[in-house]
XYZ file of C-alpha atoms in Angstrom:
577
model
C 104.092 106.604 155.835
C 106.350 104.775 154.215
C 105.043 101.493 155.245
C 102.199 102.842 153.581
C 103.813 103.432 150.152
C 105.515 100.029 150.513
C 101.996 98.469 150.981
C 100.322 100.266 148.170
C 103.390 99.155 145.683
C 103.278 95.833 146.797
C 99.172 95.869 146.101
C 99.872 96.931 142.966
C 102.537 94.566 142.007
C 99.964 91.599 143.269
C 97.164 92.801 140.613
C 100.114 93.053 137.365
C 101.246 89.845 138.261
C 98.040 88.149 138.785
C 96.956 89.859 135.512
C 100.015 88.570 133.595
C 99.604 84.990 135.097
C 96.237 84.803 134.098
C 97.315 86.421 130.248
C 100.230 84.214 129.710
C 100.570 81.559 132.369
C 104.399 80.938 132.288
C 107.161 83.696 133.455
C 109.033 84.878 130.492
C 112.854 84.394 130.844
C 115.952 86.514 131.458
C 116.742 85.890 127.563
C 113.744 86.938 126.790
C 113.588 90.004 128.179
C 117.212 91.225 126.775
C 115.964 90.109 123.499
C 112.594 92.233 123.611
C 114.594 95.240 125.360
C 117.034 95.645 122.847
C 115.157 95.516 119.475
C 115.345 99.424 119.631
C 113.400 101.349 117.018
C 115.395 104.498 114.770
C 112.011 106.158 114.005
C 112.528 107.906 117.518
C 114.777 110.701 115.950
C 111.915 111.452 112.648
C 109.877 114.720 113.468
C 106.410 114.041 114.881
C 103.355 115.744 115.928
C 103.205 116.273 119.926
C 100.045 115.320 120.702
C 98.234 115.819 123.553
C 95.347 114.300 125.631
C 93.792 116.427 127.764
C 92.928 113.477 130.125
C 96.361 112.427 130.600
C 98.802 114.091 133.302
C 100.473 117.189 131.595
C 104.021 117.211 129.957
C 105.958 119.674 128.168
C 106.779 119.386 124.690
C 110.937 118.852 125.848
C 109.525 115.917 128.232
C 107.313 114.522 125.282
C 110.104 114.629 123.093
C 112.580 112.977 125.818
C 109.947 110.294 126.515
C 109.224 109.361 122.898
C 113.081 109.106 122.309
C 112.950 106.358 125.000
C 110.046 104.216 123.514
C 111.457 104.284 120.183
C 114.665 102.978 121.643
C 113.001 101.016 124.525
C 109.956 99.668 123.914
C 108.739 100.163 120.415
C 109.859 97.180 119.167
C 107.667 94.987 121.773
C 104.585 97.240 122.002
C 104.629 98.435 118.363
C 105.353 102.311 117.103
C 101.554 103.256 117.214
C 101.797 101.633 120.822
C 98.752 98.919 119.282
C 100.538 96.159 120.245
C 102.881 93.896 119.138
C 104.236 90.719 120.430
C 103.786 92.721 123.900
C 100.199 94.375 125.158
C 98.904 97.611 123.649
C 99.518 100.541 125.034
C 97.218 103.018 123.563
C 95.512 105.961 126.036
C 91.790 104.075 126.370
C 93.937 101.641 128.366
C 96.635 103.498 129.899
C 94.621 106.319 131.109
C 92.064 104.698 133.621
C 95.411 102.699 135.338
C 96.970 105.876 136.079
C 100.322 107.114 136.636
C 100.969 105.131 139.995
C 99.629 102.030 138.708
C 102.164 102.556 135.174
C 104.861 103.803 137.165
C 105.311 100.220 139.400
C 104.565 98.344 136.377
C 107.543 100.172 134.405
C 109.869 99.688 137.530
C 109.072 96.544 138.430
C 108.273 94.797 135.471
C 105.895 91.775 135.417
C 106.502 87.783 134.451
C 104.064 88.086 131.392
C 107.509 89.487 129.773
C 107.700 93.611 131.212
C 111.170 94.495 131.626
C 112.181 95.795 135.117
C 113.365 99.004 134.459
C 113.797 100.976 137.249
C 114.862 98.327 139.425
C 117.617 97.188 136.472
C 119.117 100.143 136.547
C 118.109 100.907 132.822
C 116.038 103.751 133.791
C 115.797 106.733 136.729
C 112.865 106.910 138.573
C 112.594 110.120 136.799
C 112.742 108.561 133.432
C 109.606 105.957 134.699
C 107.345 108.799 135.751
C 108.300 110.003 132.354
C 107.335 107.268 130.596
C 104.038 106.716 132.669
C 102.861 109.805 131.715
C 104.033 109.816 128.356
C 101.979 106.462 127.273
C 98.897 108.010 128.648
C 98.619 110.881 126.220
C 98.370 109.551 121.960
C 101.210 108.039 120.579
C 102.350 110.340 117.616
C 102.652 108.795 114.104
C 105.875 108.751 112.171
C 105.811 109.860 108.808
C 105.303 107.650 105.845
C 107.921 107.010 103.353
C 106.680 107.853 99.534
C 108.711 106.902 96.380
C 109.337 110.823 96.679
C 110.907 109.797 99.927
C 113.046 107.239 98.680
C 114.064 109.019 95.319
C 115.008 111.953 97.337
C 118.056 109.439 99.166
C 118.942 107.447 96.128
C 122.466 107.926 95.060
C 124.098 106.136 92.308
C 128.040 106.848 92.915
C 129.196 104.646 89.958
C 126.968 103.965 87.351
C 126.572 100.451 85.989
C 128.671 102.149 82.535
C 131.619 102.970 84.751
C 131.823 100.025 86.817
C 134.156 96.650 85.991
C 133.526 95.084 83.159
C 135.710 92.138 84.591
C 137.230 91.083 88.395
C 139.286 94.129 88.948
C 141.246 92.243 91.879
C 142.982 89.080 93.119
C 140.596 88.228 96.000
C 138.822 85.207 96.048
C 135.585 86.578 96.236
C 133.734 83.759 96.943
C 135.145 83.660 100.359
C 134.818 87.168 100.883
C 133.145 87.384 104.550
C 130.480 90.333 105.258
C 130.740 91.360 108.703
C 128.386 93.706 110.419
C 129.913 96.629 112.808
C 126.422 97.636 114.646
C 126.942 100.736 116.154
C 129.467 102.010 113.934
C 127.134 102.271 110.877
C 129.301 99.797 108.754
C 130.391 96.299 107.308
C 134.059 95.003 106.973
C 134.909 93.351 104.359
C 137.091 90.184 105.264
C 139.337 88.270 103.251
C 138.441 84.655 104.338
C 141.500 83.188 102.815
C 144.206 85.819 104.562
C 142.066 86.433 107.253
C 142.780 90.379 106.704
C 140.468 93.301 106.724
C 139.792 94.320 102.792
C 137.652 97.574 103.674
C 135.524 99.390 106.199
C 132.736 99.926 104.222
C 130.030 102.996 105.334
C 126.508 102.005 105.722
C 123.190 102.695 107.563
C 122.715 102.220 111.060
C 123.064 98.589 112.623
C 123.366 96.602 109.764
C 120.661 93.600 109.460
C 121.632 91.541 107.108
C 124.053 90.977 103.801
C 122.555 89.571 100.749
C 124.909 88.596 97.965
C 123.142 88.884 94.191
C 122.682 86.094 92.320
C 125.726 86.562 90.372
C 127.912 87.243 93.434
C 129.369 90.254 91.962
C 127.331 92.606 94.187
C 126.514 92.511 98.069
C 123.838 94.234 99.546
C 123.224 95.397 103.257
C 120.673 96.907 104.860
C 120.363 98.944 108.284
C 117.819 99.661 110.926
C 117.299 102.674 109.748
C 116.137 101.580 106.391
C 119.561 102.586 104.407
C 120.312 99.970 101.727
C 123.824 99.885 100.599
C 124.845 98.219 96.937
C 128.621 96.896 97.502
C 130.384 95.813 93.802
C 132.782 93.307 94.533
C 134.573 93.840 91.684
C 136.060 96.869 92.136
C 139.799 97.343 93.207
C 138.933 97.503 96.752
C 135.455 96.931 96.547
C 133.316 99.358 97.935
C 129.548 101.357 97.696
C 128.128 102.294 93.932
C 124.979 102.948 95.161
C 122.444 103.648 98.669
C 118.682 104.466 99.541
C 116.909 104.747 102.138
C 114.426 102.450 101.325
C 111.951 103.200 104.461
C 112.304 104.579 108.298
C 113.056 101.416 109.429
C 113.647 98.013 108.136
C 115.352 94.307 108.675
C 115.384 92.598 105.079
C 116.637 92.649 101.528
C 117.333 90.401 98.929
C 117.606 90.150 95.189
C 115.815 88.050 92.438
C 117.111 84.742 91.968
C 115.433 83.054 89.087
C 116.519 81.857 85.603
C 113.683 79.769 84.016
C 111.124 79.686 81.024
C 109.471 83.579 82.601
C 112.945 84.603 81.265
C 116.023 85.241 83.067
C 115.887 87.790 86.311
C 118.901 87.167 87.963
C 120.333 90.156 89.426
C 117.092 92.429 87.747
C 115.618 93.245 91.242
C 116.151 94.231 94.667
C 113.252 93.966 97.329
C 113.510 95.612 100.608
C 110.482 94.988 103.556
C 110.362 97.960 106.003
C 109.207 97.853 110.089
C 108.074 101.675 109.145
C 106.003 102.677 107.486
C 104.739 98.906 107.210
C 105.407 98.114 102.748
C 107.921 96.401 100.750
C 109.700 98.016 98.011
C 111.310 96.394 94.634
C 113.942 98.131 93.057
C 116.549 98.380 89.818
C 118.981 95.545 90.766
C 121.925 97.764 89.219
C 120.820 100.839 90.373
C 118.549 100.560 93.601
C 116.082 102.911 91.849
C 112.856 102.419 93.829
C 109.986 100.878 90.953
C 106.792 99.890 92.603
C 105.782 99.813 96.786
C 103.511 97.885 98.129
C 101.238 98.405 101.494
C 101.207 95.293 104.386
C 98.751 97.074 106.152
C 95.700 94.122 106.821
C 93.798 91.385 108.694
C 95.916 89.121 110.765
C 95.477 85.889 109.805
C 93.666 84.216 113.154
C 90.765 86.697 114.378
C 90.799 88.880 111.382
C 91.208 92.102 113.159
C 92.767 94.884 111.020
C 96.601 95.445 112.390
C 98.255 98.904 111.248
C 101.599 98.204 111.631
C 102.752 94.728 110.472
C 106.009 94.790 110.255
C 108.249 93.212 107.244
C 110.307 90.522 108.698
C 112.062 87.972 106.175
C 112.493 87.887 102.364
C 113.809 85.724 100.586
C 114.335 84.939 96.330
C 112.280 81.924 94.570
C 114.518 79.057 92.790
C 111.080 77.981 91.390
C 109.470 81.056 90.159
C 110.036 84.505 89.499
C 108.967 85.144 93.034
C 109.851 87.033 96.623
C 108.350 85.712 99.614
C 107.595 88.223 101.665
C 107.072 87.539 105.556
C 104.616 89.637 107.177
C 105.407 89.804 111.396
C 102.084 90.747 113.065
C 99.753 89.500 110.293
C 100.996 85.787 110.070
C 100.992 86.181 106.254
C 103.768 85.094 103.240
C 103.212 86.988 100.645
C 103.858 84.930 97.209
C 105.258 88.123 94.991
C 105.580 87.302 91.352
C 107.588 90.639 89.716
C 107.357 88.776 85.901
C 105.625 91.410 85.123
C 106.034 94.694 87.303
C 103.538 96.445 85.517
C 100.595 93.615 86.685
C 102.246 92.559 90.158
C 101.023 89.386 91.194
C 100.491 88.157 94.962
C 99.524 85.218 96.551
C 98.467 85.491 100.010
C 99.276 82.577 102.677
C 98.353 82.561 106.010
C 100.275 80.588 108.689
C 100.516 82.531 112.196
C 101.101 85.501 113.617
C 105.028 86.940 114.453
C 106.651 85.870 111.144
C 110.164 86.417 111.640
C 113.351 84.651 110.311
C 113.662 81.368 108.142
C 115.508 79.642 105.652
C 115.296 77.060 102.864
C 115.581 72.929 103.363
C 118.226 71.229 101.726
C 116.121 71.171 98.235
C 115.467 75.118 98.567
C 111.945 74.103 97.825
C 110.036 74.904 101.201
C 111.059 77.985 102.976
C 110.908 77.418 107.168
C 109.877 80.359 108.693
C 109.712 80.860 112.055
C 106.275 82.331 113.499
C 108.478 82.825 116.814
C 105.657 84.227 119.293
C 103.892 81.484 118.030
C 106.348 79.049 119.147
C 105.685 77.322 115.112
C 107.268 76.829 112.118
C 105.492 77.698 108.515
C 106.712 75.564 105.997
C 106.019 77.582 102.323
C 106.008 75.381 99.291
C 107.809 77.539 97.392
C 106.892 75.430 94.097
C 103.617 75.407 94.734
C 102.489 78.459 96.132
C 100.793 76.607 99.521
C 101.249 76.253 103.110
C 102.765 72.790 103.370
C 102.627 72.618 107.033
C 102.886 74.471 110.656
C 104.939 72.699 113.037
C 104.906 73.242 116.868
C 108.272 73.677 118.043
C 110.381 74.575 121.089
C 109.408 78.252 123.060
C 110.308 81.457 120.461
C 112.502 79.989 117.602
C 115.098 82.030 116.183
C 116.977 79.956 114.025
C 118.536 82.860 111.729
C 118.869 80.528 108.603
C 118.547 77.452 110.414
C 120.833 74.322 109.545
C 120.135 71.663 107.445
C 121.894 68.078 107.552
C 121.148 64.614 106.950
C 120.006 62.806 110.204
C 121.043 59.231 110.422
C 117.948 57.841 111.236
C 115.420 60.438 109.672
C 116.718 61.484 106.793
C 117.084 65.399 105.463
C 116.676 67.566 108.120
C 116.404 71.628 108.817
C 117.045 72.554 112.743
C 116.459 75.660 114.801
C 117.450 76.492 118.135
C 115.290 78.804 120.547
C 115.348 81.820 122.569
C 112.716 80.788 125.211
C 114.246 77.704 126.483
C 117.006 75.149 126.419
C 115.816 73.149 122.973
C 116.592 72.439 119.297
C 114.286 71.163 117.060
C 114.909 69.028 114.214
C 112.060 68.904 111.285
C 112.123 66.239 108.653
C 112.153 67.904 105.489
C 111.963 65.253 102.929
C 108.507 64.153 101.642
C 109.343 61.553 98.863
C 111.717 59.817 100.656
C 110.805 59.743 103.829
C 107.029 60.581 104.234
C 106.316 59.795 107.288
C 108.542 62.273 109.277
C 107.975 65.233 106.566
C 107.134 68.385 107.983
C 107.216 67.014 112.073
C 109.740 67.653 114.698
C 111.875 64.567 114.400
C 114.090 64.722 117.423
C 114.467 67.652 120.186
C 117.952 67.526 121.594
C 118.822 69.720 124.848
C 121.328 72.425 124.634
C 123.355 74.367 126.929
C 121.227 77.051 127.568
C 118.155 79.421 125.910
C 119.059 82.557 124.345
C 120.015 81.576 121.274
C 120.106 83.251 117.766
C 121.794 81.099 115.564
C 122.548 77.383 114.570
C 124.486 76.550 111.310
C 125.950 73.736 109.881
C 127.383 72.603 106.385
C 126.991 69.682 103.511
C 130.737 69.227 103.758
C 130.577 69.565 107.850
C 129.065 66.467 110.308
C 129.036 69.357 113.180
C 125.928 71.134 114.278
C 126.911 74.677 116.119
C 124.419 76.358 118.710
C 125.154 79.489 119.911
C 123.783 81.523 122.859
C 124.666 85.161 123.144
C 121.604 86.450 124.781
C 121.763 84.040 127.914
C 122.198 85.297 131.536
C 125.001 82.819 131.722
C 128.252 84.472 131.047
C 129.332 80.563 130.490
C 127.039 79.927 128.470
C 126.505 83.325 126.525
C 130.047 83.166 125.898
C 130.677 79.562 124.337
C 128.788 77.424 121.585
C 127.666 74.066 121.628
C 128.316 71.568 119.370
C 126.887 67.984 118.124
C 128.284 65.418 116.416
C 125.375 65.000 113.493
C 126.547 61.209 113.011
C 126.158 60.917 117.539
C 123.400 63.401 118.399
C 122.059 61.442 121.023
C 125.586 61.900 123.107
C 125.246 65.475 123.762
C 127.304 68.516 122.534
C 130.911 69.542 123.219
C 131.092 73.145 124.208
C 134.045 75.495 122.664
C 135.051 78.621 124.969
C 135.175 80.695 121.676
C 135.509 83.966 123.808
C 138.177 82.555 125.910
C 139.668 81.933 122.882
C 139.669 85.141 121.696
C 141.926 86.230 124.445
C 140.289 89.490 124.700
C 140.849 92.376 127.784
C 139.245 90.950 131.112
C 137.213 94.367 131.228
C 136.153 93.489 127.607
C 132.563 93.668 128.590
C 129.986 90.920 127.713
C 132.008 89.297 125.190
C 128.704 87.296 123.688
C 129.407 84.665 121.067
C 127.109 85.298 118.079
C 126.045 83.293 114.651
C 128.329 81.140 113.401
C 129.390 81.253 109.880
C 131.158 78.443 107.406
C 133.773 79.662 105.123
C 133.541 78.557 101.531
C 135.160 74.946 101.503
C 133.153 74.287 105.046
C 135.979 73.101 106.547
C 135.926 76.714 109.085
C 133.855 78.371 111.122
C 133.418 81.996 112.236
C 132.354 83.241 115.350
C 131.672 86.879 116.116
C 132.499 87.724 119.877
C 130.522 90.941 120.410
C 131.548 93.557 122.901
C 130.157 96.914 123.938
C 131.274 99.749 121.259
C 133.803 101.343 123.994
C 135.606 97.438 124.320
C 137.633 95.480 122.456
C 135.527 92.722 120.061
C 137.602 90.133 118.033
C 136.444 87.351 115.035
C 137.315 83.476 115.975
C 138.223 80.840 113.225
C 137.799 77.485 114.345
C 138.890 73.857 112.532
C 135.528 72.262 111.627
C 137.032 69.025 111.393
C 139.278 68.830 115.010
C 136.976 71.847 117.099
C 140.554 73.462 117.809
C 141.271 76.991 117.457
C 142.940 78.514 113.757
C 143.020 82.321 113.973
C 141.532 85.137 116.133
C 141.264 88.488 114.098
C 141.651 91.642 116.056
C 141.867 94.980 114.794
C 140.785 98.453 116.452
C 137.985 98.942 113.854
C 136.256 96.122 114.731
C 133.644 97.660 116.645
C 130.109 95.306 117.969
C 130.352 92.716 115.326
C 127.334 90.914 115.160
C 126.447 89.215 112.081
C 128.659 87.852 109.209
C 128.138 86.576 106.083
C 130.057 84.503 103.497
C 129.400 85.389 100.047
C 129.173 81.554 98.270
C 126.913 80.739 100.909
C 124.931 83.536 101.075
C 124.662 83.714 97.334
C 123.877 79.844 97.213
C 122.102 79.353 100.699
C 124.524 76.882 102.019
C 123.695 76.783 106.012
């Protein structure tokens, strides 16, 4: 009998896998797979309607509401929250429901190379918890609620009005070297004196911060959670702190503030935009209050077969230096949306299409062309900023996540901007200058090899001739827990790799220990290195000389908690990477 069972697993497992190889040719990596299993959705804890097909196995409403928990945190942000698909397969009922439990329940445990985390057999889930889940994504996925101004309005909370706030620098920090660094699962940033290296303030925030955005003034920071919760941070203050929040959607990854000062008339610090995951809009809002002014729907066509998506997710924004624009990346559509808030009362946008999975980016060197990474794709949009156009897509390397990206003069090509991967070993360099050097505009210039895939993050600095790769999300302890780095004026001789977590000198039972994004200070003559640890272990910051690769300072405190990303205010507020 159990021979049997064996047999009729194993036949099973033959037809997923010969599916997947026929869908996507190529097994999907380790990296991968942590990436796309740990981009956990919050909209798992909103209220929804249980519904139920009457051709799918029976559950309860306590095992509906258990399974849907799971996906939210599981798989949600691979298969999308209607289950229509995302970057992975759709898993809607008039699929799921003629492969039947058995057939869902091995795929769930077992996984498949087309990119299906193993579950069961990982250890991440009971076998309980898989016949849960096969069951569950047989009956219809139930729908989050949307998020109406209402919505917002009913979370916004101004705790200092712009009246009572600073009229001047209220303290003797250099605030230009102020460092914003995420604590994920405690729901907050520190605030880090870059000069003393000491912790200013634990400041409260949303869940699993994103991002920090610094205004264009650098008085104000701004951070924004998964869960949607933007948090308005004056700088100015004694001890600088929160003067205002919103929840600016169920769930969300970007925010950023209006930039521009030109003949339209000066906007600088006037807005805030926010994209949300759920429900799928952008927002623009007061940029001294956070009071929520106009939304605006992403549902649409993608941009290759046309098919209507219902879900496409708001990755990166980013400010114009050219106009009095946002450009607004749309995930599953492959569209930038060219937002001109001159006039909020006639809201102009200008749609570009690139391709599909829009997810992070930054500016070249010139902050003309915004490089955004289509990272499914495995291409690079280039968005002339100036001229409201596609300049180019450029093939790169397998999934790029270059965060920001770097840029740096190459000494043979010219201006550069570089991103490392999380699908394999590579990091692509793309010319950026077309006056100048023409002929390598816009093309991948020079692939070096790094240590290892999994990467997030590569930074460098105008005043720095180092190029840092990390790699937190490799299966390599080695490699997950150091950095490589090039010598910009010697690329062709390889990288040098620092043992930043080594360095840190943490507990041996400290857990993964990852190295994450590293971060210039001001002058550019430091670098910053989270070392991320699991919330119940001890995590630590490590400073390193730029211009020797030697170690300057490890910062340790008890209330650093899963740091992940950190920001410097001048070179957030200036985009200097």
């Amino acid at each position: 009998m159990k021979n049997l069972r064996l047999a009729g697993v194993a036949a099973v497992l033959l037809t997923i896998w010969a599916f997947s190889a026929h869908a996507q040719q190529k097994p999907v990596a380790p990296m991968e797979k942590a990436y796309q299993a740990n981009d956990a959705s919050p909209v798992g804890s909103e209220p929804m309607v249980h519904s139920v097909n009457p051709k799918a196995p029976p559950m309860t409403v306590a095992e509906f509401d258990v399974a849907r928990k799971i996906y939210f945190e599981r798989c949600a942000g691979c298969h999308g929250v209607l289950r229509k698909g995302a970057t992975g397969k759709p898993l809607t009922p008039d699929i799921t429901v003629g492969k039947g439990t058995a057939y869902l329940k091995v795929f769930i445990a077992y996984g498949s190379p087309a990119g299906m985390p193993n579950w069961q057999t990982s250890g991440e889930l009971t076998e309980a918890q898989v016949d849960l889940m096969a069951r569950y994504i047989q009956h219809e996925p139930p729908q989050p609620p949307e998020w109406s101004l209402a919505d917002m309005k009913s979370t916004w909370k101004v705790s200092v009005q712009p009246k009572d706030r600073p009229t001047r620098k209220m303290n003797n920090y250099n605030i230009a070297n102020i460092f914003s660094t995420t604590l994920r699962d405690t729901g907050e940033v520190a605030l880090i004196d870059g000069d003393t290296k000491q912790i200013i303030n634990i400041v409260k925030t949303g869940y699993a911060v994103h991002i920090t955005r610094t205004s264009a003034s650098g008085r104000y920071l701004f951070v924004i959670g998964r869960d949607g919760r933007i948090n308005m941070i004056d700088l100015w203050m004694p001890k600088p702190d929160n003067v205002a929040e919103i929840r600016a959607g169920l769930e969300a990854r970007s925010v950023d503030t209006s930039k521009y000062k030109g003949k339209e008339g000066d906007f600088t610090d006037k807005f805030v935009i926010a994209g949300d995951y759920w429900p799928p809009q952008f927002v623009i809002m007061k940029g001294d209050t956070l009071e929520p002014l106009k939304i605006v729907s992403t549902r649409g066509m993608t941009v290759d077969t046309q098919e209507y998506h219902p879900e496409p997710r708001v990755a990166s924004i980013v400010a114009s230096h050219f106009k009095p624009e946002f450009i607004v990346n749309v995930k599953e559509t492959g569209k930038t949306l060219m937002v001109n808030y001159a006039d909020m009362n006639a809201l102009k946008i200008t749609e570009l299409g690139s391709a599909r999975f829009l997810h992070d980016g930054g500016w070249d060197s010139t902050k003309r062309y915004f490089m955004v990474a289509a990272n499914q794709s495995n291409k690079i949009g280039v968005i002339d900023a100036k001229e409201d156009k596609l300049a180019a897509i450029v093939d790169v390397g397998k999934i790029p996540h270059p965060g920001r990206g770097a840029n740096f003069v190459h000494p043979k090509f010219g201006p550069v901007w570089a991103t490392g991967h999380l699908g394999d070993d590579t990091i692509s360099l793309i010319g950026t200058d077309p006056v100048k050097h023409k002929d390598q505009a816009f093309k991948v210039v020079q692939t070096l090899k790094g240590q290892g895939g999994g990467s997030l993050f590569i930074k460098s600095h105008p005043k720095s001739t180092h190029l840092y790769v990390d790699t937190p999300l490799n299966p390599d302890p080695k490699l997950s827990r150091s950095v490589a780095v090039y010598d910009i004026n010697a690329l062709d001789k390889g990288f040098k790799v620092l043992p930043i977590a080594e360095w840190a000198g943490l507990n041996a039972d400290g857990g993964a220990q990852r190295v994450v994004q590293p971060e210039f200070n001001k002058d550019g003559d430091e670098v910053w290195f989270a070392v991320w640890s699991a919330k119940d272990k001890q995590s630590a910051l490590v400073v390193v000389d730029d211009k020797t690769l030697t170690l300057k300072a490890v910062i340790k405190d008890p209330r650093i908690i899963t740091p992940t990303g950190h920001f410097n205010v001048n070179n957030t507020q200036n985009d200097v990477y």
